[in-house]
Amino acid sequence: MRSRGLSARTVPGYWSLLAIRTNLAARFVPTLVTPVMMTSAMSVAIRPYSMAVTPSSSRTNALAVLMIDFMVYLP
């Protein structure tokens, strides 16, 4: 007797789903290259005197915006 369960023939996209799950599982496994890439990307982005590492000051930013607005609207 044959079983009436689902098989790869009867389920549309079975092999696609299998490939997607396999690729998804492999995607989250870090490789040996990943830490090296992260380190080099960070060192390129952060240089001495870079604006990327300065603290954010919303008060200073707000004052600068007000000064610019004031200068633009002067008669």
CSV table of N, CA and C in Angstrom, one decimal:
chain,number,residue,atom,x,y,z
A,1,MET,N,0.8,-1.2,0.0
A,1,MET,CA,0.0,0.0,0.0
A,1,MET,C,0.9,1.2,0.0
A,2,ARG,N,0.4,2.2,-0.7
A,2,ARG,CA,1.1,3.5,-0.7
A,2,ARG,C,0.5,4.4,0.3
A,3,SER,N,1.4,5.2,0.9
A,3,SER,CA,0.9,6.2,1.8
A,3,SER,C,0.3,7.4,1.1
A,4,ARG,N,-0.6,8.0,1.7
A,4,ARG,CA,-1.3,9.2,1.0
A,4,ARG,C,-0.7,10.5,1.6
A,5,GLY,N,0.5,10.5,2.2
A,5,GLY,CA,1.1,11.7,2.7
A,5,GLY,C,1.6,12.6,1.6
A,6,LEU,N,2.1,13.7,1.9
A,6,LEU,CA,2.6,14.7,0.9
A,6,LEU,C,4.0,14.3,0.5
A,7,SER,N,4.3,14.4,-0.7
A,7,SER,CA,5.6,14.1,-1.2
A,7,SER,C,6.1,15.3,-2.0
A,8,ALA,N,7.4,15.2,-2.4
A,8,ALA,CA,8.0,16.3,-3.2
A,8,ALA,C,7.2,16.6,-4.5
A,9,ARG,N,6.6,15.6,-5.0
A,9,ARG,CA,5.8,15.8,-6.3
A,9,ARG,C,4.5,16.6,-6.0
A,10,THR,N,3.9,16.4,-4.9
A,10,THR,CA,2.6,17.0,-4.7
A,10,THR,C,2.6,18.4,-4.1
A,11,VAL,N,3.7,18.7,-3.5
A,11,VAL,CA,3.8,20.0,-2.8
A,11,VAL,C,4.5,21.0,-3.8
A,12,PRO,N,3.8,22.0,-4.3
A,12,PRO,CA,4.4,23.0,-5.2
A,12,PRO,C,5.5,23.8,-4.5
A,13,GLY,N,6.6,23.9,-5.1
A,13,GLY,CA,7.7,24.7,-4.5
A,13,GLY,C,8.5,24.0,-3.4
A,14,TYR,N,8.3,22.7,-3.3
A,14,TYR,CA,9.0,21.9,-2.3
A,14,TYR,C,10.5,22.1,-2.3
A,15,TRP,N,11.1,22.0,-3.5
A,15,TRP,CA,12.5,22.1,-3.7
A,15,TRP,C,13.0,23.5,-3.5
A,16,SER,N,12.2,24.5,-3.9
A,16,SER,CA,12.6,25.9,-3.7
A,16,SER,C,12.6,26.2,-2.2
A,17,LEU,N,11.6,25.7,-1.5
A,17,LEU,CA,11.5,25.9,0.0
A,17,LEU,C,12.7,25.3,0.7
A,18,LEU,N,13.1,24.1,0.2
A,18,LEU,CA,14.2,23.4,0.8
A,18,LEU,C,15.5,24.2,0.6
A,19,ALA,N,15.7,24.7,-0.6
A,19,ALA,CA,16.9,25.5,-1.0
A,19,ALA,C,16.9,26.8,-0.2
A,20,ILE,N,15.8,27.4,0.0
A,20,ILE,CA,15.7,28.7,0.7
A,20,ILE,C,16.1,28.5,2.2
A,21,ARG,N,15.5,27.4,2.8
A,21,ARG,CA,15.8,27.1,4.2
A,21,ARG,C,17.3,26.8,4.4
A,22,THR,N,17.9,26.1,3.4
A,22,THR,CA,19.3,25.8,3.5
A,22,THR,C,20.2,27.0,3.4
A,23,ASN,N,19.8,27.9,2.5
A,23,ASN,CA,20.6,29.1,2.3
A,23,ASN,C,20.4,30.0,3.5
A,24,LEU,N,19.2,30.1,4.1
A,24,LEU,CA,19.0,31.0,5.2
A,24,LEU,C,19.7,30.5,6.4
A,25,ALA,N,19.8,29.2,6.6
A,25,ALA,CA,20.6,28.7,7.8
A,25,ALA,C,22.1,29.0,7.6
A,26,ALA,N,22.6,28.9,6.4
A,26,ALA,CA,24.0,29.1,6.1
A,26,ALA,C,24.3,30.6,6.2
A,27,ARG,N,23.4,31.4,6.0
A,27,ARG,CA,23.6,32.9,6.0
A,27,ARG,C,24.0,33.4,7.3
A,28,PHE,N,23.4,32.9,8.4
A,28,PHE,CA,23.6,33.4,9.7
A,28,PHE,C,24.9,32.8,10.4
A,29,VAL,N,25.6,31.9,9.7
A,29,VAL,CA,26.8,31.4,10.3
A,29,VAL,C,28.0,32.3,9.9
A,30,PRO,N,28.6,32.9,10.9
A,30,PRO,CA,29.7,33.8,10.6
A,30,PRO,C,30.9,33.1,10.0
A,31,THR,N,31.6,33.8,9.1
A,31,THR,CA,32.7,33.2,8.4
A,31,THR,C,34.0,33.8,9.1
A,32,LEU,N,35.1,33.3,8.7
A,32,LEU,CA,36.4,33.8,9.2
A,32,LEU,C,36.7,35.2,8.7
A,33,VAL,N,36.1,35.5,7.6
A,33,VAL,CA,36.4,36.8,7.0
A,33,VAL,C,35.6,37.9,7.6
A,34,THR,N,34.4,37.6,8.2
A,34,THR,CA,33.5,38.6,8.8
A,34,THR,C,34.2,39.6,9.8
A,35,PRO,N,34.9,39.1,10.8
A,35,PRO,CA,35.5,40.0,11.8
A,35,PRO,C,36.6,40.9,11.1
A,36,VAL,N,37.3,40.4,10.1
A,36,VAL,CA,38.3,41.2,9.4
A,36,VAL,C,37.7,42.3,8.7
A,37,MET,N,36.6,42.0,8.0
A,37,MET,CA,35.8,43.0,7.2
A,37,MET,C,35.3,44.1,8.1
A,38,MET,N,34.7,43.7,9.3
A,38,MET,CA,34.2,44.7,10.2
A,38,MET,C,35.3,45.6,10.7
A,39,THR,N,36.4,45.0,11.1
A,39,THR,CA,37.5,45.9,11.6
A,39,THR,C,38.0,46.8,10.6
A,40,SER,N,38.2,46.4,9.3
A,40,SER,CA,38.7,47.3,8.3
A,40,SER,C,37.6,48.4,8.0
A,41,ALA,N,36.4,48.0,8.0
A,41,ALA,CA,35.3,49.0,7.7
A,41,ALA,C,35.3,50.1,8.8
A,42,MET,N,35.5,49.6,10.1
A,42,MET,CA,35.5,50.6,11.2
A,42,MET,C,36.7,51.5,11.1
A,43,SER,N,37.8,51.0,10.8
A,43,SER,CA,39.0,51.8,10.8
A,43,SER,C,39.0,52.8,9.6
A,44,VAL,N,38.3,52.5,8.5
A,44,VAL,CA,38.2,53.4,7.4
A,44,VAL,C,37.2,54.5,7.8
A,45,ALA,N,36.1,54.2,8.5
A,45,ALA,CA,35.1,55.2,8.8
A,45,ALA,C,35.5,56.1,9.9
A,46,ILE,N,36.3,55.6,10.9
A,46,ILE,CA,36.7,56.5,12.0
A,46,ILE,C,38.1,56.8,11.9
A,47,ARG,N,38.4,58.1,11.6
A,47,ARG,CA,39.7,58.6,11.5
A,47,ARG,C,39.9,59.7,12.6
A,48,PRO,N,41.1,60.0,12.9
A,48,PRO,CA,41.3,61.1,13.9
A,48,PRO,C,40.6,62.4,13.5
A,49,TYR,N,40.0,63.1,14.4
A,49,TYR,CA,39.3,64.3,14.2
A,49,TYR,C,38.1,64.1,13.3
A,50,SER,N,37.6,62.9,13.3
A,50,SER,CA,36.4,62.6,12.5
A,50,SER,C,35.1,63.0,13.2
A,51,MET,N,34.2,63.5,12.4
A,51,MET,CA,32.9,63.9,13.0
A,51,MET,C,32.1,62.7,13.5
A,52,ALA,N,32.4,61.5,13.0
A,52,ALA,CA,31.7,60.3,13.4
A,52,ALA,C,31.8,59.9,14.8
A,53,VAL,N,32.9,60.4,15.5
A,53,VAL,CA,33.1,60.0,16.9
A,53,VAL,C,32.9,61.1,17.8
A,54,THR,N,32.4,62.3,17.3
A,54,THR,CA,32.1,63.4,18.2
A,54,THR,C,30.8,63.2,18.9
A,55,PRO,N,30.6,63.7,20.1
A,55,PRO,CA,29.3,63.6,20.8
A,55,PRO,C,28.3,64.4,20.2
A,56,SER,N,27.1,64.0,20.2
A,56,SER,CA,26.0,64.7,19.6
A,56,SER,C,25.5,65.8,20.6
A,57,SER,N,25.3,67.0,20.2
A,57,SER,CA,24.8,68.0,21.1
A,57,SER,C,23.6,68.6,20.5
A,58,SER,N,22.4,68.3,20.9
A,58,SER,CA,21.2,68.8,20.3
A,58,SER,C,21.0,70.3,20.6
A,59,ARG,N,21.5,70.8,21.8
A,59,ARG,CA,21.4,72.2,22.1
A,59,ARG,C,22.2,73.0,21.1
A,60,THR,N,23.5,72.6,20.8
A,60,THR,CA,24.3,73.3,19.9
A,60,THR,C,23.7,73.3,18.5
A,61,ASN,N,23.1,72.1,18.1
A,61,ASN,CA,22.5,72.0,16.8
A,61,ASN,C,21.3,72.9,16.7
A,62,ALA,N,20.5,73.0,17.7
A,62,ALA,CA,19.3,73.9,17.7
A,62,ALA,C,19.7,75.3,17.7
A,63,LEU,N,20.8,75.7,18.4
A,63,LEU,CA,21.3,77.1,18.3
A,63,LEU,C,21.8,77.4,16.9
A,64,ALA,N,22.4,76.5,16.3
A,64,ALA,CA,22.9,76.7,14.9
A,64,ALA,C,21.8,76.9,13.9
A,65,VAL,N,20.7,76.1,14.1
A,65,VAL,CA,19.5,76.2,13.2
A,65,VAL,C,18.9,77.6,13.4
A,66,LEU,N,18.8,78.0,14.7
A,66,LEU,CA,18.2,79.3,14.9
A,66,LEU,C,19.0,80.5,14.3
A,67,MET,N,20.3,80.4,14.5
A,67,MET,CA,21.2,81.4,13.9
A,67,MET,C,21.0,81.5,12.4
A,68,ILE,N,21.0,80.3,11.7
A,68,ILE,CA,20.8,80.3,10.3
A,68,ILE,C,19.5,80.9,9.9
A,69,ASP,N,18.4,80.5,10.6
A,69,ASP,CA,17.1,81.0,10.3
A,69,ASP,C,17.1,82.5,10.5
A,70,PHE,N,17.7,83.0,11.5
A,70,PHE,CA,17.7,84.5,11.8
A,70,PHE,C,18.5,85.2,10.7
A,71,MET,N,19.6,84.6,10.2
A,71,MET,CA,20.4,85.3,9.2
A,71,MET,C,19.7,85.3,7.8
A,72,VAL,N,18.9,84.2,7.6
A,72,VAL,CA,18.2,84.1,6.3
A,72,VAL,C,17.0,85.2,6.2
A,73,TYR,N,16.4,85.4,7.4
A,73,TYR,CA,15.2,86.3,7.4
A,73,TYR,C,15.5,87.7,7.7
A,74,LEU,N,16.8,88.1,7.8
A,74,LEU,CA,17.2,89.5,8.0
A,74,LEU,C,16.8,90.3,6.8
A,75,PRO,N,16.2,91.5,7.0
A,75,PRO,CA,15.9,92.4,5.9
A,75,PRO,C,17.1,93.0,5.2
